[in-house]
Coordinates of C-alpha atoms in Angstrom, one line a residue:
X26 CA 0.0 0.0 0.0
X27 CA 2.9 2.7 0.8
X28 CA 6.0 1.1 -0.8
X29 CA 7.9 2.0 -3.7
X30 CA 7.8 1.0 -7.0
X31 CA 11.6 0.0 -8.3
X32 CA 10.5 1.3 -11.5
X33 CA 9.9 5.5 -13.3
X34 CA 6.6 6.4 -12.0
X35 CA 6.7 9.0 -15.3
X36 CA 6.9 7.1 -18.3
X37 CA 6.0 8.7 -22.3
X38 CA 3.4 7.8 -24.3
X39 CA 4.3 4.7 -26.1
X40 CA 5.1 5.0 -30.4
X41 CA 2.2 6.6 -32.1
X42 CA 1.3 10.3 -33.0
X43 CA -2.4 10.1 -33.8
X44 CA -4.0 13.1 -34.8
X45 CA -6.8 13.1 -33.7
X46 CA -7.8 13.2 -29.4
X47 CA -9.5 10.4 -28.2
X48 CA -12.9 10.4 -28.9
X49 CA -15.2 12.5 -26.4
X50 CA -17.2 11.3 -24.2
X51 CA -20.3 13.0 -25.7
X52 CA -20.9 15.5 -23.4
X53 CA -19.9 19.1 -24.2
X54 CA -19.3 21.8 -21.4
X55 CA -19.0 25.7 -21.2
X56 CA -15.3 26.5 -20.2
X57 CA -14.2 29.5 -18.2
X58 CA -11.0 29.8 -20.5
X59 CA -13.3 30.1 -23.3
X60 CA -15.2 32.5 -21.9
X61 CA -12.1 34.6 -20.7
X62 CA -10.8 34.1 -24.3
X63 CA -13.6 35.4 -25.8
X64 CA -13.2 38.5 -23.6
X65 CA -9.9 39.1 -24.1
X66 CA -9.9 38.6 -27.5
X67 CA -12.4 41.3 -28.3
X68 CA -11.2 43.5 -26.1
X69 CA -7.7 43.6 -28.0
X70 CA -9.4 43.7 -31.3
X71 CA -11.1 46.7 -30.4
X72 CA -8.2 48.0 -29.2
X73 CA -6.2 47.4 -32.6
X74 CA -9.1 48.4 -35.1
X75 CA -8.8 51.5 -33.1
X76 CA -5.0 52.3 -33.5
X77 CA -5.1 50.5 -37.3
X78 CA -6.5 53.8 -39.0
X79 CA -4.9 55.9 -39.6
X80 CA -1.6 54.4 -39.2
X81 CA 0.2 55.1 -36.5
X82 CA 4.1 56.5 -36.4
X83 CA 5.2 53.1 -34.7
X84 CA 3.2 51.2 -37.3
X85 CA 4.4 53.1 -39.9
X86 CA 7.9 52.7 -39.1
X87 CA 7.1 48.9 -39.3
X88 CA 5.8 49.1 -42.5
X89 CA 9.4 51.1 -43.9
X90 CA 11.0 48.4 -42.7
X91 CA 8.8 46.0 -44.1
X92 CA 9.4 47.7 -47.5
X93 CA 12.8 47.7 -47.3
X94 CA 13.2 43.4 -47.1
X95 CA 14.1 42.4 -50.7
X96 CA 11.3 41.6 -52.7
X97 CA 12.9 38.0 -54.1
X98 CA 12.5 36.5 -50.3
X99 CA 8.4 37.2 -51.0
X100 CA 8.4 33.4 -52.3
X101 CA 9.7 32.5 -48.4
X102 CA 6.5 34.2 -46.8
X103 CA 4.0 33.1 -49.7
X104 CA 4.8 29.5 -48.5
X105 CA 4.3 30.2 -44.9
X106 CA 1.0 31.8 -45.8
X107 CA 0.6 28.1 -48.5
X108 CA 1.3 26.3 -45.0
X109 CA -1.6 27.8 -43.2
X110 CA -3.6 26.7 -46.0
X111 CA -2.4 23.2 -46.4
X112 CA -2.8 23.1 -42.7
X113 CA -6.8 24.1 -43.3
X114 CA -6.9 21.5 -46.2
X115 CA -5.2 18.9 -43.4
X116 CA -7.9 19.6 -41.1
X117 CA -10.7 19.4 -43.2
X118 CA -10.0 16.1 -45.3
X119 CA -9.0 14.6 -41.9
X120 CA -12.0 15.5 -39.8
X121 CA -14.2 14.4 -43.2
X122 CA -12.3 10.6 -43.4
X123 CA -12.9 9.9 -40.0
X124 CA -16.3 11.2 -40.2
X125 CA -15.4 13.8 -37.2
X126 CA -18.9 15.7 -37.2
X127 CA -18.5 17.3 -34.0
X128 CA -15.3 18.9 -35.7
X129 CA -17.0 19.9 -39.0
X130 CA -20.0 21.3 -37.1
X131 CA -17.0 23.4 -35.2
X132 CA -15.7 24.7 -38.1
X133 CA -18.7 25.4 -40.0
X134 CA -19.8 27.4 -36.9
X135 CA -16.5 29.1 -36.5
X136 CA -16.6 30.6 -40.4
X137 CA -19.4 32.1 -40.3
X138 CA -18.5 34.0 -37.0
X139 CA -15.4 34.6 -38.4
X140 CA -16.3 36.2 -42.0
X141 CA -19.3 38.0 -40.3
X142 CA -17.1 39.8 -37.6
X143 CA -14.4 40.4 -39.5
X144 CA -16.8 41.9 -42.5
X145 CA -18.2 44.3 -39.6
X146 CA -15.0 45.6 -38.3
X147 CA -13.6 45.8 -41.7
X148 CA -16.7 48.0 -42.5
X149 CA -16.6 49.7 -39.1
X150 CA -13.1 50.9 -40.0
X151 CA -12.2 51.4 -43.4
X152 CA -16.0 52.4 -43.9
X153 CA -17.1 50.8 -46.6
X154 CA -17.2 46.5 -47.0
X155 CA -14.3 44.6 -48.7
X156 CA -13.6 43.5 -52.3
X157 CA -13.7 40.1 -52.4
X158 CA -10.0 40.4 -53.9
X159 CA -9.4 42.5 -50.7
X160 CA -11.2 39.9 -48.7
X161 CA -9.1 37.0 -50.0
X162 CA -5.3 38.6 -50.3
X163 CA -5.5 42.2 -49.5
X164 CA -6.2 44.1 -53.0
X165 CA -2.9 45.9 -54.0
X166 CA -2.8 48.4 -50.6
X167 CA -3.5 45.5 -47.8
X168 CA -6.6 45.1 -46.2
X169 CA -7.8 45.8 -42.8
X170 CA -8.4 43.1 -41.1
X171 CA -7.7 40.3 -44.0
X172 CA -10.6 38.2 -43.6
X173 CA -9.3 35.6 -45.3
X174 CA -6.4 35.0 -42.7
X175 CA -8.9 35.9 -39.7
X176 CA -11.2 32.4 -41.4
X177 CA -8.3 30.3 -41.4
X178 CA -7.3 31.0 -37.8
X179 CA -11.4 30.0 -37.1
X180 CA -11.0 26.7 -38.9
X181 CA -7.4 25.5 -36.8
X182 CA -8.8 27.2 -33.3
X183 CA -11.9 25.8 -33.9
X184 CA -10.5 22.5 -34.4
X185 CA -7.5 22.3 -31.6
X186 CA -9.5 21.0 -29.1
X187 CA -10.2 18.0 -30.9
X188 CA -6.5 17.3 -31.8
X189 CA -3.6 15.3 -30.4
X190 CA -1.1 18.2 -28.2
X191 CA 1.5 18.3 -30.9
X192 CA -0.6 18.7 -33.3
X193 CA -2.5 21.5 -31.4
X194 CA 1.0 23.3 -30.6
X195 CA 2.0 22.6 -34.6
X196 CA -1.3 24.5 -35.4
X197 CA -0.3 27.2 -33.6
X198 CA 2.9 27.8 -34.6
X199 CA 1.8 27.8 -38.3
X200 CA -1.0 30.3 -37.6
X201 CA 2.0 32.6 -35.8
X202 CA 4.3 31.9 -39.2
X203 CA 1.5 32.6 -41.5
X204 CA 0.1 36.1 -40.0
X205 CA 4.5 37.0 -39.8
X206 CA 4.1 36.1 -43.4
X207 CA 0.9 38.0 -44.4
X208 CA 2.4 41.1 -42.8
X209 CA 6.0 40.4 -44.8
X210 CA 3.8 40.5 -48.0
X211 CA 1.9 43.8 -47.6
X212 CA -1.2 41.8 -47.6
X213 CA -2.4 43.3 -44.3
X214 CA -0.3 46.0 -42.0
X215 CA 1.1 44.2 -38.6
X216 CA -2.2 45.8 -36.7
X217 CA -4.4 44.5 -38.9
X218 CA -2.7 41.0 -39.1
X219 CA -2.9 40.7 -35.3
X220 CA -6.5 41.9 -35.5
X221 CA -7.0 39.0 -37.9
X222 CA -5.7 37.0 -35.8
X223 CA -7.7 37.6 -32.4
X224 CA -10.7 38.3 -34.4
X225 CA -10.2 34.0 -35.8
X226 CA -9.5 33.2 -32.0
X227 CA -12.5 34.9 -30.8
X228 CA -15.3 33.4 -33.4
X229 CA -13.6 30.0 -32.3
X230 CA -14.1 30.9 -28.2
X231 CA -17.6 32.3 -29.1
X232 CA -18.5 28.4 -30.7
X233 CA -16.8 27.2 -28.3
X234 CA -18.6 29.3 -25.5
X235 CA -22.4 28.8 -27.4
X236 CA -22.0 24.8 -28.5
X237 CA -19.6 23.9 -25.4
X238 CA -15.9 21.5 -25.7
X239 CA -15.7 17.9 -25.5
X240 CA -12.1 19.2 -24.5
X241 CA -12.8 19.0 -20.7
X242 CA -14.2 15.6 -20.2
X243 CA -12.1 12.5 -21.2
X244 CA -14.0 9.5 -21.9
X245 CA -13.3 5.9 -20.5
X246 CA -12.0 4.5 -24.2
X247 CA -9.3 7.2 -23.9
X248 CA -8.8 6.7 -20.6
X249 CA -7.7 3.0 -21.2
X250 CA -5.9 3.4 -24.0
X251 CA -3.5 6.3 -22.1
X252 CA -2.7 3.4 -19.7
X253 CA -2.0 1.0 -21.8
X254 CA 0.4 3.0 -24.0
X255 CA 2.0 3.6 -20.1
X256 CA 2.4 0.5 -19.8
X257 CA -0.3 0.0 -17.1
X258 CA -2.7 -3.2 -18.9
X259 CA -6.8 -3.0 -17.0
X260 CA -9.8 -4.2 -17.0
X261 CA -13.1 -3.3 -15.9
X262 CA -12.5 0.3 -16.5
X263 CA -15.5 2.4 -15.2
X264 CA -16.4 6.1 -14.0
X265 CA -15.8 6.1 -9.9
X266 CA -18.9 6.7 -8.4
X267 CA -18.3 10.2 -6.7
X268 CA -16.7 12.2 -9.1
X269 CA -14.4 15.4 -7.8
X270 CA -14.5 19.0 -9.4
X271 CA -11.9 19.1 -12.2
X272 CA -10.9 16.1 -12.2
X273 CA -12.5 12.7 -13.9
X274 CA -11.9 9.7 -11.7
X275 CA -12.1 6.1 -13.2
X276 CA -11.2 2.6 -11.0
X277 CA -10.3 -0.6 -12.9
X278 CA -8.6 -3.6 -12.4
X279 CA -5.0 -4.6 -13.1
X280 CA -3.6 -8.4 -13.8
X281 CA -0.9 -7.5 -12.4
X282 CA -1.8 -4.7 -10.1
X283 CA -5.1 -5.4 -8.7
X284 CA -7.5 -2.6 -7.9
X285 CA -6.9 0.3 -9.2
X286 CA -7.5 4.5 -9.1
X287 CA -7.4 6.5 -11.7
X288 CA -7.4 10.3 -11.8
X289 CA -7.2 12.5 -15.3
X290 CA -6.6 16.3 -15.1
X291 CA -8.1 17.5 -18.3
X292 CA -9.1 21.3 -19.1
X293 CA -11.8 21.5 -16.4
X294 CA -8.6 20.9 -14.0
X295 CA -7.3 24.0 -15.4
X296 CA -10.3 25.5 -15.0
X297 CA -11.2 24.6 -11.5
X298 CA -7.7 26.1 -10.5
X299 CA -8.4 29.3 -12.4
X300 CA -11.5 30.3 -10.3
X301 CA -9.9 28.6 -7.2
X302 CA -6.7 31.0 -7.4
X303 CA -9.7 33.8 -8.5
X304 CA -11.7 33.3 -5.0
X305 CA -8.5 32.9 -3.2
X306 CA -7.3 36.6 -4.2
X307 CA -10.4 37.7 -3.6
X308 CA -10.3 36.8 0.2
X309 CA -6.9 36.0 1.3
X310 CA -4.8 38.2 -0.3
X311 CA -0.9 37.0 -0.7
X312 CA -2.5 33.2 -0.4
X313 CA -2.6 31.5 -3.6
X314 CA 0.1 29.4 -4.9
X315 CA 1.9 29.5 -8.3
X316 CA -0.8 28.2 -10.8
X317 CA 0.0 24.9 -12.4
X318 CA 0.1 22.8 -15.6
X319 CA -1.8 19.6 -16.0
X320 CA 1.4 17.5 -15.8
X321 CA 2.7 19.7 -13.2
X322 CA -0.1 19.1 -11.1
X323 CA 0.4 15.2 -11.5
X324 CA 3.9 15.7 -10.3
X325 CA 3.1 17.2 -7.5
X326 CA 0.5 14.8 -6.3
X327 CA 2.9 12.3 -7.2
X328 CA 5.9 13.5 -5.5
X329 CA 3.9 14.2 -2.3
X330 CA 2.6 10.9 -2.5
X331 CA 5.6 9.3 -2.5
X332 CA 7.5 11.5 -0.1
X333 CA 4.6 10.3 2.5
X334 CA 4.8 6.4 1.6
X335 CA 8.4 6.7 2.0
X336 CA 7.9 8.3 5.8
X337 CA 5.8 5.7 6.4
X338 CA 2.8 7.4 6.2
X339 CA -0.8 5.5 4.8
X340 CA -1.0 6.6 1.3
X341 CA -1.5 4.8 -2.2
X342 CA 0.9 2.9 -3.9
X343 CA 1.7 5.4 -7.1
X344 CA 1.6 2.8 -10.2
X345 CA 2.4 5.2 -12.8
X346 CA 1.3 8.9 -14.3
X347 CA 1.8 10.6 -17.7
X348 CA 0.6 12.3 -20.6
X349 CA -1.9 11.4 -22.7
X350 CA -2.4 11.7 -26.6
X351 CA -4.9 14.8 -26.0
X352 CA -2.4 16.8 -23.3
X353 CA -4.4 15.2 -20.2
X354 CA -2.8 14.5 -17.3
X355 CA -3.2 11.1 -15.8
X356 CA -2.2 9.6 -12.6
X357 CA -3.0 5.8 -11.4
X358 CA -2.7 4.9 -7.9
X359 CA -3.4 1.6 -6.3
X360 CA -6.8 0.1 -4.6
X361 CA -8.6 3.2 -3.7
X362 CA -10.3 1.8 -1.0
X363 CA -13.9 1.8 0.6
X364 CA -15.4 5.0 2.3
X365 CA -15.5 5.6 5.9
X366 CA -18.8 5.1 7.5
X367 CA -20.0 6.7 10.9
X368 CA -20.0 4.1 13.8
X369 CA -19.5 4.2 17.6
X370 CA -16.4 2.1 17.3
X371 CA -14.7 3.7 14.4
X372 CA -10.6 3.7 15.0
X373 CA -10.2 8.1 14.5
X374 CA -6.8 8.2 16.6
X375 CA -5.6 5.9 13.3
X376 CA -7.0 9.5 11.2
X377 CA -5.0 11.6 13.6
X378 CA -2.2 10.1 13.5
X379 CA -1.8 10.2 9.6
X380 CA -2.3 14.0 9.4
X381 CA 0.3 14.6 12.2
X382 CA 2.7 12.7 10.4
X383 CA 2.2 14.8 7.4
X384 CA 2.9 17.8 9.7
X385 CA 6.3 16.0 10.8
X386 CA 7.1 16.1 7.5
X387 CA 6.3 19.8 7.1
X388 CA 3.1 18.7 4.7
X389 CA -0.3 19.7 5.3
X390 CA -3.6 19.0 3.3
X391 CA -5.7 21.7 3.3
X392 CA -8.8 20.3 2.3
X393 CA -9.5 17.4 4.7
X394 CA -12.8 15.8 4.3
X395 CA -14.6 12.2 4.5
X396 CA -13.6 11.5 0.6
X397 CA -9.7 12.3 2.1
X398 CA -9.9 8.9 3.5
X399 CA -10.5 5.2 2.6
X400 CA -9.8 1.6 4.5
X401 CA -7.8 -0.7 2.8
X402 CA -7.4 -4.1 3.9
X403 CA -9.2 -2.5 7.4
X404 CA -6.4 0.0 7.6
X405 CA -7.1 4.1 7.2
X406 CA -5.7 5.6 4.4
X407 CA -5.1 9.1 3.1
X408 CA -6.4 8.5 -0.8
X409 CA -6.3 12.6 -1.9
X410 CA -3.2 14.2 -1.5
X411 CA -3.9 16.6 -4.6
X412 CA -4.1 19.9 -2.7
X413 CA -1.2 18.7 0.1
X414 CA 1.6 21.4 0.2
X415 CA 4.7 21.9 1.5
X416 CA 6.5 24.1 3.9
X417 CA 3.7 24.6 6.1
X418 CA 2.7 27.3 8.2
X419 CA 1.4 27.0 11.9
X420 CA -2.0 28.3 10.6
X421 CA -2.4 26.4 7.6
X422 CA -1.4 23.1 10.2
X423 CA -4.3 24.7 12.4
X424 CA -6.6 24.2 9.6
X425 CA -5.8 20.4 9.1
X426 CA -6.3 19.6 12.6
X427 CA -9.5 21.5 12.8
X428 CA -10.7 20.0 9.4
X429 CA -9.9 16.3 11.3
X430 CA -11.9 17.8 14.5
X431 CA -14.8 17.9 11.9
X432 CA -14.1 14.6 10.6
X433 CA -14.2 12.8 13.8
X434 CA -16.8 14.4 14.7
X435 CA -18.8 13.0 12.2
X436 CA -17.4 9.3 12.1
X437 CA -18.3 8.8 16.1
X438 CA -20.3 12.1 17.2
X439 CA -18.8 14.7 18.9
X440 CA -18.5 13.9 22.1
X441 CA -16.1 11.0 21.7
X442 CA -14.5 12.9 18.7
X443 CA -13.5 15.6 21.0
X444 CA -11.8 13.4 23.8
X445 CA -9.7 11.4 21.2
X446 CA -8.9 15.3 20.1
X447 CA -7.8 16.4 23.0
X448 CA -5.6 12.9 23.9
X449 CA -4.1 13.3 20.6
X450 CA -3.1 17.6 20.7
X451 CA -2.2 17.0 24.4

């Protein structure tokens, strides 16, 4: 239950780059960072259509130097800008052959945003509506924005939830390229190309936002799949029964393994933290932590997990934790256990003694409820160590204890829960 595994805990994703995510599990949810997107994005492109006319003297300057590259590299940047539109073509045929409707529907969605935004703020500012010359390349003066380059950043933003991470990171790097290029050609001036850009972004947000992401929730077929490429074989995969905010929680059986727990950090992970570390500011100012990454997350819950086996300390034997083909996080732990259930005969100084050993060790929890603990083989166990920090302070180890007093108190009423409390702080 707390020993060590001889062998890496983080392993890579076996051979294989599909490009396509797992499929979703169906369901589609609002996001937060969709939301915030979708702000922020139309907030900068209001900004820039104001500042694009007239031109400004920074912009200006830009464009002088701009003229002044030699006119035989123009071949270089009309095959970045050919790359964004291969990329497009890449998307399309893909999502088409594997009969990806969710994608298409994206897409379609995300165009028509994109070409009726980009048609009003093109009217808004140059005061009349585009060419369809200027629409598609720029006319001969450059158009602001170039709604053709504002389309293709819909279709690949549109689509980047549904694809593998290096894919979704290749996408993005060939939008960056292309709107560089775009801007090297005179086909749009650098304000206008980033208002292309954010004005793409922000129809894709805004389908996002109105249909909701598959992004968030990964399904059990996925799920299995990221284990086995770990290296981890199961059976019996299925949803756990309580499921925790954030975070999708599956148990399964190994061959080799037995029982075992399985938590994936996916985009509502990122989420959760977001308006966690937002509610924190609010009212304790100074006392959020460093926001972190999907996989950094995992390491941490790993790490700590460890740390406490390897002090002795009832936790979950850490089986193994990676990536997987859609930039989840994943983390398997063994035999999660059975709940605690109230009873006058309920063993609590077992539950005090594991959170004063994570003090010892200068660790404390933080969020210590009846889901922090299981039995195992009739032994307590601390199962969630996901919020458990380090270097802790004398209020924060305050908070545990009182957080246990609760705990108790519920397992065998208060009266017995505060005598065991007051044996075990004497």
């Amino acid at each position: 239950m707390s020993e060590q595994v001889s062998q890496p805990i983080w392993r890579p994703l076996a051979d294989g780059l599909p490009f396509f995510a797992a499929l979703s599990n169906g369901k589609r949810k609002r996001s937060v960072s969709d939301l915030l997107t979708l702000l922020v994005t139309l907030l900068l492109a209001g900004l820039f259509a104001g500042l694009s006319v007239p031109t400004s003297g920074f912009e200006q300057a830009l464009v002088n130097l701009i003229g002044a590259i030699p006119s035989f590299l123009d071949v270089l940047w009309r095959l970045g800008v050919a790359c964004l539109l291969l990329w497009v073509v890449v998307i399309l045929v893909s999502s088409t052959v594997r009969v990806r409707v969710e994608v298409l529907v994206d897409i379609a969605a995300a165009l028509v945003v994109a070409v009726g935004v980009a048609l009003a703020f093109s009217r808004q500012i140059n005061g009349v509506w585009p060419s369809f010359s200027q629409a598609a390349s720029g006319g001969s003066a450059g158009s602001v924005p170039l709604i053709s380059l504002a389309c293709a950043v819909a279709v690949s933003s549109a689509a980047s939830p549904h694809l593998s991470l290096p894919f979704r990171h290749f996408g993005r790097w060939v939008v960056l390229a292309a709107m560089l290029c775009v801007v090297l050609l005179e086909s749009s001036t650098p304000f206008g190309a980033l208002l292309s850009l954010l004005l793409g972004v922000a129809a894709a947000a805004a389908v996002h936002l109105g249909l909701g992401s598959s992004m968030g929730g990964p399904n059990l077929t996925g799920v299995g799949v990221a284990l086995a490429q770990l290296g981890l074989e199961v059976d019996h995969l299925v949803e756990a029964p309580r499921q925790s905010s954030g975070v999708f929680l599956a148990d399964a059986m190994s061959p080799t393994r037995g029982a075992v727990h399985i938590k994936v950090y996916g985009r509502d992970a990122r989420d959760t933290q977001l308006l966690s570390r937002l509610w924190r500011a609010i009212w304790y100012r100074g006392a959020t932590r460093p926001a972190m990454t999907r996989e950094q997350q995992v390491e941490h819950e790993g790490f700590v997990t460890m740390l406490a086996a390897s002090r002795g300390i009832a936790v979950p034997q850490v089986l193994v934790a990676g990536m997987t083909d859609s930039g989840d996080a994943l983390l398997a732990v063994a035999q999660r256990g059975s709940p605690l259930e109230p009873g006058p005969n309920v063993a609590i100084e077992k539950i005090w003694q594991i959170v004063r050993s994570l003090h010892q060790i200068d660790l404390v929890h933080g969020a210590l409820d009846l889901d922090s603990f299981a039995v195992v083989d009739q032994e307590f166990v601390l199962t969630d160590l996901s919020t458990v920090t380090s270097t802790a302070s004398r209020d924060q180890q305050l908070t545990d204890l009182a957080q246990t007093m609760v705990v108790t108190a519920i397992l065998v009423g208060i009266e017995r829960a505060t005598v065991i409390a007051a044996e075990q702080l004497d």
